[in-house]
Short mmCIF file of C-alpha atoms in Angstrom, two decimals:
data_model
loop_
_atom_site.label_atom_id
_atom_site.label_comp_id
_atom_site.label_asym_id
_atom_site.label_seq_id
_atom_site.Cartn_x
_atom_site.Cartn_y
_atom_site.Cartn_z
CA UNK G 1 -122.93 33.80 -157.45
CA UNK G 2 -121.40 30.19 -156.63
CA UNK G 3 -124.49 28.97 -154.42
CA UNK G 4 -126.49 30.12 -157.09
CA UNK G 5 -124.96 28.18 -159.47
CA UNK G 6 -124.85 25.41 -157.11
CA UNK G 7 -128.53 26.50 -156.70
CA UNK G 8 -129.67 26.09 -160.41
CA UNK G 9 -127.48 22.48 -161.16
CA UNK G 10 -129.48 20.92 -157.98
CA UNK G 11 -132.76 22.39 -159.66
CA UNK G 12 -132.08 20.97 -162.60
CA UNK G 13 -131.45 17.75 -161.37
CA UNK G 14 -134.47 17.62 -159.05
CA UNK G 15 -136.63 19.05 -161.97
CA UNK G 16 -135.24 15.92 -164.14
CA UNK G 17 -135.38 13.57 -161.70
CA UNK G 18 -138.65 14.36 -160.60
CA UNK G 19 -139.83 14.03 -164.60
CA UNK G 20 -138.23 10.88 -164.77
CA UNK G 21 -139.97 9.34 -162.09
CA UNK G 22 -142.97 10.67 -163.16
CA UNK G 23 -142.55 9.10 -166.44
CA UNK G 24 -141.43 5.66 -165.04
CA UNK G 25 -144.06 5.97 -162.20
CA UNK G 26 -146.77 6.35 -165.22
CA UNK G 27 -145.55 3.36 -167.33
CA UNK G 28 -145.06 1.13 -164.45
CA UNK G 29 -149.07 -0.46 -164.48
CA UNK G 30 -148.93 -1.16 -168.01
CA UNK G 31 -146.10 -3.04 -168.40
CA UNK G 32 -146.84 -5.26 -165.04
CA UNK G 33 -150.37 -5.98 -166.36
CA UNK G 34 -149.00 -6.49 -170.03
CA UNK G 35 -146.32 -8.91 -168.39
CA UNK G 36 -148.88 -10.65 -166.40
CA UNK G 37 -150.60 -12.75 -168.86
CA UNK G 38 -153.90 -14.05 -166.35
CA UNK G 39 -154.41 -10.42 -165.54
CA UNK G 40 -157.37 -9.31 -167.35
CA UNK G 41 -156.21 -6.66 -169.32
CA UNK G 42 -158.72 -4.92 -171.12
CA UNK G 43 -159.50 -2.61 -168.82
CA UNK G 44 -156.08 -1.76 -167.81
CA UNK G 45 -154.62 -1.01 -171.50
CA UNK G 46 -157.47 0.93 -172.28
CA UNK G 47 -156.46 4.78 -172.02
CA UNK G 48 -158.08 6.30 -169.12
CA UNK G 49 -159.60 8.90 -171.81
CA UNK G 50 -161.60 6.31 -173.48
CA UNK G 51 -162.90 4.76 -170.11
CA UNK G 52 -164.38 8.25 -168.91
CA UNK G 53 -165.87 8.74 -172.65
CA UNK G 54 -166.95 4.86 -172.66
CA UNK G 55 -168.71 6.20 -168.97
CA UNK G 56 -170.99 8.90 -170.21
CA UNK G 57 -172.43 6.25 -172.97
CA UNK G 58 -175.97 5.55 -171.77
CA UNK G 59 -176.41 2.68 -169.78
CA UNK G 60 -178.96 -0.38 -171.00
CA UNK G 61 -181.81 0.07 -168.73
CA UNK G 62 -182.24 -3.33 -168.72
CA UNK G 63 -185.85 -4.27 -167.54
CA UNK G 64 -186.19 -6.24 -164.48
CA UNK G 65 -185.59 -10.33 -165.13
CA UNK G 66 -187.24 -12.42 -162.40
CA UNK G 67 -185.69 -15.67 -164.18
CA UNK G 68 -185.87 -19.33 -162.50
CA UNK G 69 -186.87 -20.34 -159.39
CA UNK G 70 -186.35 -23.72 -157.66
CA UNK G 71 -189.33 -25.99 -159.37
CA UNK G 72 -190.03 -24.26 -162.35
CA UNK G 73 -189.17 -25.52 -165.61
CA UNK G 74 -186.40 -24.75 -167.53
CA UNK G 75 -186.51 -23.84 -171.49
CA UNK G 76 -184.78 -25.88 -173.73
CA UNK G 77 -182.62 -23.86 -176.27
CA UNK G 78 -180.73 -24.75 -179.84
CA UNK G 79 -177.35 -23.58 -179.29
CA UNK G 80 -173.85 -23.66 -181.18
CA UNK G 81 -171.32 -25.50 -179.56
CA UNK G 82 -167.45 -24.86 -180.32
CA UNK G 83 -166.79 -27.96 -182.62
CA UNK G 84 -169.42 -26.71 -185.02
CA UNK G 85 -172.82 -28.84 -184.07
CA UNK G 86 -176.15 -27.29 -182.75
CA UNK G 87 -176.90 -28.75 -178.85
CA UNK G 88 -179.89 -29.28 -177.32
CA UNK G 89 -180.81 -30.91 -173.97
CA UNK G 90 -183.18 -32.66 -175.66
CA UNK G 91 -180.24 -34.35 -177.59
CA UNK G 92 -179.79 -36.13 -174.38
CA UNK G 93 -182.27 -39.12 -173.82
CA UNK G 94 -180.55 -41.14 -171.59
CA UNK G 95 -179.42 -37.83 -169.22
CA UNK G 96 -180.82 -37.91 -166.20
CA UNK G 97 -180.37 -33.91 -165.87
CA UNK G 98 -178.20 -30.96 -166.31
CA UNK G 99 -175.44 -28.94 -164.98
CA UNK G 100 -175.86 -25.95 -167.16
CA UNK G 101 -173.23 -23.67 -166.12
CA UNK G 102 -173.26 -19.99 -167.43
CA UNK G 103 -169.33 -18.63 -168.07
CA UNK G 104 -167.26 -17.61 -170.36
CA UNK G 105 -163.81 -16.92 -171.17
CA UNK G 106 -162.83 -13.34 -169.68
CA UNK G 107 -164.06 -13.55 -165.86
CA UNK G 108 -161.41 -14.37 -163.63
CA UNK G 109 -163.59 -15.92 -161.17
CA UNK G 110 -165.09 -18.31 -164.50
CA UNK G 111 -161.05 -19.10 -165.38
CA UNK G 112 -160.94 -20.22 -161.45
CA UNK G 113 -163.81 -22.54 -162.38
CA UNK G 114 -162.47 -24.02 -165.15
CA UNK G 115 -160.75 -26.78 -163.82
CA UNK G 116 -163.45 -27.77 -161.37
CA UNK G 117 -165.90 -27.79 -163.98
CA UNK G 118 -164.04 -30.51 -165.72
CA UNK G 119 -164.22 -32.48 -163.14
CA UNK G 120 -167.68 -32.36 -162.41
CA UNK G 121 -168.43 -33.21 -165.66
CA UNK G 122 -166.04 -36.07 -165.89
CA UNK G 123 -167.45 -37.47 -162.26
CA UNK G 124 -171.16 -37.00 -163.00
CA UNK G 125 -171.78 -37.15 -167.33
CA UNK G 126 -171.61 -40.98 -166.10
CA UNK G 127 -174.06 -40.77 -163.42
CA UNK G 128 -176.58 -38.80 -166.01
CA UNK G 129 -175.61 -35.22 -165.25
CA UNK G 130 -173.40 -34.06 -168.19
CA UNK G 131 -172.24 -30.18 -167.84
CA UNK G 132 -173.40 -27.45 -170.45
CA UNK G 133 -171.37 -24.72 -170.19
CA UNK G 134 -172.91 -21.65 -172.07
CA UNK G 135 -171.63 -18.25 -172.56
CA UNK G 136 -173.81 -15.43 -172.52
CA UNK G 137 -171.63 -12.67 -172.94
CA UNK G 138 -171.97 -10.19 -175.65
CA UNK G 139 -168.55 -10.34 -177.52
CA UNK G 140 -168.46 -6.74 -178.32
CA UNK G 141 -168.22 -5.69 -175.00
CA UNK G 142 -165.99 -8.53 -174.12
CA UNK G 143 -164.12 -9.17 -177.22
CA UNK G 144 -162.55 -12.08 -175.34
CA UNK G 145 -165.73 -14.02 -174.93
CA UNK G 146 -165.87 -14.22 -178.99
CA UNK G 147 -166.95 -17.90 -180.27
CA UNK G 148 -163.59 -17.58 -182.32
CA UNK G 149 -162.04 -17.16 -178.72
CA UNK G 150 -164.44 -19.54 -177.33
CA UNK G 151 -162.64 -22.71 -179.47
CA UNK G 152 -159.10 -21.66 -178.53
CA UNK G 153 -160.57 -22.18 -174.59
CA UNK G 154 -161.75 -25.34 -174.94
CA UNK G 155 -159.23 -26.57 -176.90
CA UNK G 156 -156.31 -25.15 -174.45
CA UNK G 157 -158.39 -26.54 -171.79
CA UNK G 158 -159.25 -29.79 -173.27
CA UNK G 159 -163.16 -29.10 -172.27
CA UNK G 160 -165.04 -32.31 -171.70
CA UNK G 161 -168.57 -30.78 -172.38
CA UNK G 162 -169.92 -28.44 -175.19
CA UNK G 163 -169.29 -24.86 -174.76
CA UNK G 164 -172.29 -22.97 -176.11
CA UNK G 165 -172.40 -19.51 -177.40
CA UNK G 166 -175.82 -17.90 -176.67
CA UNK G 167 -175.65 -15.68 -179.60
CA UNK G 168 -178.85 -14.03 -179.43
CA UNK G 169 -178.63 -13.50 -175.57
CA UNK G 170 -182.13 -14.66 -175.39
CA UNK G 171 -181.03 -17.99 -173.07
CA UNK G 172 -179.63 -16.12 -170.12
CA UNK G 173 -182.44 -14.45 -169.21
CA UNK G 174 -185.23 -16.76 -169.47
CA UNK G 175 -182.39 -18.63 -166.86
CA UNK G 176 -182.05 -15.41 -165.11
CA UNK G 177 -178.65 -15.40 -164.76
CA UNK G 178 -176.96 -12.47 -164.09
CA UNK G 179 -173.54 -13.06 -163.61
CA UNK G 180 -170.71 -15.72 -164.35
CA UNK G 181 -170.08 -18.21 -163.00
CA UNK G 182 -173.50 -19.14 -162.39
CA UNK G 183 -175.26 -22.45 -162.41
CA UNK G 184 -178.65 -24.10 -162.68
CA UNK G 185 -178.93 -27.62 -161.88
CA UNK G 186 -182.04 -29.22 -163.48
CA UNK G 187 -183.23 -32.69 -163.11
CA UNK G 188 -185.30 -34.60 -166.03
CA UNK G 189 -188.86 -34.95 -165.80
CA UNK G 190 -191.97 -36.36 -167.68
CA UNK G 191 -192.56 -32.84 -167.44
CA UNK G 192 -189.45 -30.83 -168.68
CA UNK G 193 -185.99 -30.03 -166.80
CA UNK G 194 -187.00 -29.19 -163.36
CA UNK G 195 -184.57 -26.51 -161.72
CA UNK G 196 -183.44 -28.20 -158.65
CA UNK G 197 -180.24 -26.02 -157.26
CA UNK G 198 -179.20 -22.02 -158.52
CA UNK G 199 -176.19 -20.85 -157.31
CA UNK G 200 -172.42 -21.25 -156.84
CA UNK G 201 -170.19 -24.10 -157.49
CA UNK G 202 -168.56 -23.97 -154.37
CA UNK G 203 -167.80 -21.46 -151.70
CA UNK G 204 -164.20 -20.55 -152.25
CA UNK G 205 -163.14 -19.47 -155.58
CA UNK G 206 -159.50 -19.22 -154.96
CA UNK G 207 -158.41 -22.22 -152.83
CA UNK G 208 -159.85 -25.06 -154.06
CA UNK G 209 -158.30 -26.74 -150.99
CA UNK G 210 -160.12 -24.36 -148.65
CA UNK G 211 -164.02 -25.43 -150.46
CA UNK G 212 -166.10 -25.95 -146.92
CA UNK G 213 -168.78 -26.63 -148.95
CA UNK G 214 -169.24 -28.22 -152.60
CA UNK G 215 -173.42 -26.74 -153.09
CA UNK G 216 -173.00 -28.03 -156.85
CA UNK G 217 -171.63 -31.37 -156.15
CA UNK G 218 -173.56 -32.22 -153.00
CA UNK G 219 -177.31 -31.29 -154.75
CA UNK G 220 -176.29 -33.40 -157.93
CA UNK G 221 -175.67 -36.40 -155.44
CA UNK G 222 -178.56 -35.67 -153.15
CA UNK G 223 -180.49 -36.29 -156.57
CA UNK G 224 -179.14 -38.92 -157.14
CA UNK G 225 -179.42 -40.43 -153.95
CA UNK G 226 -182.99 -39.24 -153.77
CA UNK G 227 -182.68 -37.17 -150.74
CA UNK G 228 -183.95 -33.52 -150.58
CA UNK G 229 -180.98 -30.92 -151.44
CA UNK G 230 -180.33 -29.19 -148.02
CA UNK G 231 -179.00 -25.93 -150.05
CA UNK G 232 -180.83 -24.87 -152.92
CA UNK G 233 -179.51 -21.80 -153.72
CA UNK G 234 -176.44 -20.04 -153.40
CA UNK G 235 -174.96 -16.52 -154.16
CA UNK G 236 -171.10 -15.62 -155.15
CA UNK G 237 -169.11 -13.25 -156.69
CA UNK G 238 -169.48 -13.33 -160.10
CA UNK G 239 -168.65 -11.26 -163.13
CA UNK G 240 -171.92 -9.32 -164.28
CA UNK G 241 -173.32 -10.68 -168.05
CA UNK G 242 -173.02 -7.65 -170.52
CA UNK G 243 -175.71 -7.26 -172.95
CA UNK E 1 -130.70 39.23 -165.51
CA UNK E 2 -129.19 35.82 -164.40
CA UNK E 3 -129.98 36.35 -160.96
CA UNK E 4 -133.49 37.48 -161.00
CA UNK E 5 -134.26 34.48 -163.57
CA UNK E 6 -133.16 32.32 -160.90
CA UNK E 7 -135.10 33.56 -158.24
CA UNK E 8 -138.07 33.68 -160.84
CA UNK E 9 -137.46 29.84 -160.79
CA UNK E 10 -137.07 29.27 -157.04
CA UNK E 11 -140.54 30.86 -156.49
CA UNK E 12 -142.07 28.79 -159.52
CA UNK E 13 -140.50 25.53 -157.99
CA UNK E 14 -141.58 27.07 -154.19
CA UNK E 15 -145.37 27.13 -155.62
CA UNK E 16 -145.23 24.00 -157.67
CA UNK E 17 -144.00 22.24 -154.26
CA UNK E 18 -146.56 23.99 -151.97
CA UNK E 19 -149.42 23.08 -154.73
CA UNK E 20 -148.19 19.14 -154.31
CA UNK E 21 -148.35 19.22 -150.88
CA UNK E 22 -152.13 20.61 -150.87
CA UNK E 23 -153.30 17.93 -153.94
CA UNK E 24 -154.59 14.85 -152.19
CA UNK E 25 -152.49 11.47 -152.08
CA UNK E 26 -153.18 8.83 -154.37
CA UNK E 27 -154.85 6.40 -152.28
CA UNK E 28 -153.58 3.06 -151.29
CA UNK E 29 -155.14 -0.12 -150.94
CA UNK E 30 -155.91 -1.32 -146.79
CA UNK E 31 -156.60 -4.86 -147.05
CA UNK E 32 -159.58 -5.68 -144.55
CA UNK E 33 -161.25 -8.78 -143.29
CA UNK E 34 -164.82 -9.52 -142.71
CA UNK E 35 -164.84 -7.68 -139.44
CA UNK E 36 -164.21 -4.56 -141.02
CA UNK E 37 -167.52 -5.15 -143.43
CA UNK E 38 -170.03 -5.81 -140.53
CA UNK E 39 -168.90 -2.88 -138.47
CA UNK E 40 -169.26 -0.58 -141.42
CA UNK E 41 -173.05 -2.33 -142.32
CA UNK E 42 -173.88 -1.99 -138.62
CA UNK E 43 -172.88 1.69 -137.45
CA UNK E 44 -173.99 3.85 -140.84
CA UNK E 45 -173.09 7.62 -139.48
CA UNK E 46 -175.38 9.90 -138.96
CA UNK E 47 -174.12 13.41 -139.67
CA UNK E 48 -172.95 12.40 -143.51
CA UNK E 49 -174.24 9.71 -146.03
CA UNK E 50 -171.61 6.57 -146.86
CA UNK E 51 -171.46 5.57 -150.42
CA UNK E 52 -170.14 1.73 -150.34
CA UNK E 53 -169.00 0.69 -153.81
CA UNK E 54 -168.05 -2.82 -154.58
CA UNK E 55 -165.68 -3.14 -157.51
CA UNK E 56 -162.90 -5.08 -158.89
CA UNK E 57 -160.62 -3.95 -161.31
CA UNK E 58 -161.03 -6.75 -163.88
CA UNK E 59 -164.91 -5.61 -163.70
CA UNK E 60 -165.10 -3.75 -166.60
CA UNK E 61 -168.76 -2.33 -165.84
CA UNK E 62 -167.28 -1.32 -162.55
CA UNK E 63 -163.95 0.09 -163.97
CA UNK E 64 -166.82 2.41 -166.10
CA UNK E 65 -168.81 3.96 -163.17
CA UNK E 66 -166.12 4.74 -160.96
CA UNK E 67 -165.35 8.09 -162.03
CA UNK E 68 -169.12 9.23 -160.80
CA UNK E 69 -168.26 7.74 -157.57
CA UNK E 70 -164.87 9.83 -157.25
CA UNK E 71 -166.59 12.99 -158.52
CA UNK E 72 -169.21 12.17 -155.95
CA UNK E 73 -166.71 11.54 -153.28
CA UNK E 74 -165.33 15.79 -153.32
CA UNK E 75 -168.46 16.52 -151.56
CA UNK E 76 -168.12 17.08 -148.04
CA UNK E 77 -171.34 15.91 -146.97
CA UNK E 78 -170.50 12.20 -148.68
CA UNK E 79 -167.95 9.54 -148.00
CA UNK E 80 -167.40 7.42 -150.32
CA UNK E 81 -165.59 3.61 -150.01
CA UNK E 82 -164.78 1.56 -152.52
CA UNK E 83 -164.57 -1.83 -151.62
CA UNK E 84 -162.34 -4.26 -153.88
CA UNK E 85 -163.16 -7.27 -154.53
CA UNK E 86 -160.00 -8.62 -156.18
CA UNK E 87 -157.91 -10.78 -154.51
CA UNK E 88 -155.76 -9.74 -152.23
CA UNK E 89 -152.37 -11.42 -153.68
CA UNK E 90 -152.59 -9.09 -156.30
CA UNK E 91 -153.09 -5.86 -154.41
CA UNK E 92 -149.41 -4.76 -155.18
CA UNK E 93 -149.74 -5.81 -158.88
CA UNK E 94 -153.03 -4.89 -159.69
CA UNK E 95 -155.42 -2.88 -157.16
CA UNK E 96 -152.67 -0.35 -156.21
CA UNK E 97 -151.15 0.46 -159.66
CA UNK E 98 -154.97 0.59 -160.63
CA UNK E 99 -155.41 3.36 -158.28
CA UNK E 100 -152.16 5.28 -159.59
CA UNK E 101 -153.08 5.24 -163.06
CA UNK E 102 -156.39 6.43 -162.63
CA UNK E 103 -155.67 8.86 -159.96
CA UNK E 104 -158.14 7.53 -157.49
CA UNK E 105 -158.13 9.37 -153.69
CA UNK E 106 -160.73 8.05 -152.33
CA UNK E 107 -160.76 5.40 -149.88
CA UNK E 108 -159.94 1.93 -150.69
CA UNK E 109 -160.36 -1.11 -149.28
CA UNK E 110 -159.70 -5.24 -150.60
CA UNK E 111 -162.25 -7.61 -148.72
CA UNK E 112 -160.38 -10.51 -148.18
CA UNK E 113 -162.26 -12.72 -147.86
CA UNK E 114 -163.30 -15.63 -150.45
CA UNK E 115 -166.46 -16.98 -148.61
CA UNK E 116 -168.64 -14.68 -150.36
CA UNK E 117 -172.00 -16.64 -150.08
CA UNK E 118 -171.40 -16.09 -146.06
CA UNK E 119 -171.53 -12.29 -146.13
CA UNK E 120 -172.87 -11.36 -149.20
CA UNK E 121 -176.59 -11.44 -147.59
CA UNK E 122 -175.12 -9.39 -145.06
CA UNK E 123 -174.61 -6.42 -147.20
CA UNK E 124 -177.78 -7.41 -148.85
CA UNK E 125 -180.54 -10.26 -148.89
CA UNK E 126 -181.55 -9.55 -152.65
CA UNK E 127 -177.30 -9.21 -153.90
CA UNK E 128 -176.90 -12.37 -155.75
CA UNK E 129 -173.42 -11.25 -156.13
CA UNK E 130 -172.58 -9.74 -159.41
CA UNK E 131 -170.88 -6.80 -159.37
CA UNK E 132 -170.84 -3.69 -159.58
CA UNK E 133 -173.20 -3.12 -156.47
CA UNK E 134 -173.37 -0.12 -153.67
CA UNK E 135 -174.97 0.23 -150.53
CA UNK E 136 -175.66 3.70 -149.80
CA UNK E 137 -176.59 4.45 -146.01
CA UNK E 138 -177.44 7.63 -143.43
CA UNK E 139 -178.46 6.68 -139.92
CA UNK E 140 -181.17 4.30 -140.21
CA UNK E 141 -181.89 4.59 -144.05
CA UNK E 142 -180.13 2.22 -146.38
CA UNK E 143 -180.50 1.70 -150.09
CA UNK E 144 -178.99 -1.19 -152.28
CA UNK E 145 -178.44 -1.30 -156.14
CA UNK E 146 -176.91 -3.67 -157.83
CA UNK E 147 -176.34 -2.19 -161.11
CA UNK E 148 -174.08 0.37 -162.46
CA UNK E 149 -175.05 3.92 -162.11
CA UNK E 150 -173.94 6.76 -164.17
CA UNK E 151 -173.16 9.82 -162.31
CA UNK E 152 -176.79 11.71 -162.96
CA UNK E 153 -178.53 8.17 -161.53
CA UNK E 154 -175.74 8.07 -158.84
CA UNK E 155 -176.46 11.56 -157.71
CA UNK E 156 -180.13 11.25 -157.68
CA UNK E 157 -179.75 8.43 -155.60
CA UNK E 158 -177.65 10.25 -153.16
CA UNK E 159 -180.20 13.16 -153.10
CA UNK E 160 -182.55 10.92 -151.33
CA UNK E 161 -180.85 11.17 -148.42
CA UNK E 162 -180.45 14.56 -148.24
#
């Protein structure tokens, strides 16, 4: 009768236990990813219920986009910027061409950008080749990437180019971009705004200090320097544009 | 009374025990260099097809079709891997309490590796890089999407194979 006593308080207390765990186990990703504040969190908050319902939605079947190629010429576009005005690269007469950057404010891999996009624009808007950073993301599936949420970035950054919202998500794929980061150098023409490099900024995301090779930065100066761009297109990582 | 209550318990905690035992483990991430990637592209096996998923969990599109690839992966005949993309500092704070909250026993590895425009044509020439893609491949036949699938598209796909 003893042991069995014995018996039932060491159930009990593995029975507890083993709830307890259980329970702390369970909480333990939410509160790291609501602690950490670069994580992205949307997905992780979301209750796993609504992900599997979210998964049986019917996909876009978005129709094959065969966007830009080096040499062709890039469209023009009327876009809001975050302070308010409408941007155009034909508001640019003296700009020699275009880094038109597609990000946005969510990706992880556009937030590891940010600071090097700065930069480019501060070393090359002198030279003729401003940035235009647009985002192409459709808010609703990235609330995020709202133009409300769009300001705060730039702002908190202290962006040195416009920030355009592409609204109507009719930019992007003319561009054929598919994912952000992604960038399209163009050069000015009698012609239009010849697309000279598509690609990557860099080739290391994460260690800035570790780049091997700067695609972006070498094209714009092989431009202009007049010389041929020895890589004119790159692929990377990137976080995939939601219609 | 009190007795056979308590051995009415043992055998309900017996079973309970013997039932976690059989349930597979939640999976853990294996962090793997580029080596690992090129061995897997270059010997596909033969005798079952390899579903190779590339995912991160900030990717919300990829976070979306991943149950279809877990349902996918309790067939015998496939073998699925999911290959992370995030980075691999946050493996302990991300990836792997990622794969605890959402259950996930399949197998799991983070490519670390940041130079992405030097083996992405490997997996693929036409992968520009966005994700989610997969590279499904049997023996000599390989197929690449990159897009998300749902599970109907995913299975179809896999039926090709067959």
């Amino acid at each position: 009768m003893k042991t069995l006593k014995i018996l039932t308080a060491v159930c009990i207390i593995a029975l507890t236990s083993a709830v307890v765990f259980g329970v702390l186990n369970y909480q333990l990703p939410n509160e790291s990813y609501a602690n950490n504040p670069e994580a992205p969190q949307e997905q992780f908050l979301d209750n796993p219920n609504t992900i599997k319902e979210d998964f049986f939605k019917p996909q876009n079947n978005e129709e094959e986009l065969k966007g830009y190629q080096i040499g062709d010429i890039a469209t023009d576009f009327k876009l809001k910027n975050v302070d308010g005005t409408w941007v155009s690269l034909s508001d640019y007469p003296d700009a020699k061409g275009f880094m038109v950057i597609f990000t946005c404010n969510h990706c992880p891999y556009s937030k590891a950008y940010e600071d090097r996009i700065i930069a480019l624009d501060q070393q090359f808007k002198k030279k003729g080749f401003p940035v235009i950073a647009i985002n192409p993301n459709n808010p609703e599936a990235y609330p995020e990437d709202s133009f409300a949420k769009m300001k705060v970035r730039s702002k908190e950054k202290g962006f040195t180019f416009p920030y355009l919202f592409d609204s109507k998500q009719d930019i992007y794929p003319q561009y054929g971009a598919t994912k952000t980061p992604h960038v399209f150098l163009l050069q000015k023409e009698a012609a239009g705004n010849r697309v000279q490099y598509i690609g990557a900024i860099d080739d290391n995301y994460q260690d800035v200090n570790a780049v091997k090779n700067h695609f972006l930065k070498d094209a714009v100066n092989a431009l202009l320097q007049g010389k041929d761009i020895q890589t004119k297109t790159t692929v990377a990582i990137g976080c995939s544009i939601k219609k | 009374m009190y007795i056979s209550h308590m051995r009415k318990l043992i055998y309900l905690l017996t079973l309970t025990a013997l039932m976690g035992c059989v349930e597979k483990k939640i999976s853990t991430t294996d962090v793997v260099q580029r080596g690992y990637l090129i061995q897997l592209l270059e010997s596909p096996p033969e005798d079952k097809i390899q579903v190779i998923n590339f995912w991160a969990t900030w990717c919300r599109p990829c976070v979306e079709e991943l149950p279809a690839f877990i349902e996918l992966d309790k067939r015998s005949d496939v073998e699925v891997i999911l290959i992370s993309l995030d980075e691999a500092k946050n493996k302990d704070t991300m990836v792997d309490p990622f794969l605890e909250m959402y259950q996930i026993t399949s197998t799991v590895k983070l490519l670390d590796d940041p130079y992405a425009a030097e083996w992405i044509p490997m997996v693929d020439q036409h992968w520009d890089g966005a994700i989610p893609a997969t590279l499904i491949q049997k023996g000599s036949k390989k197929m690449f999407y990159n897009k998300p699938f749902t599970a109907a598209e995913l299975e179809e796909e896999v039926a090709k194979f067959l």
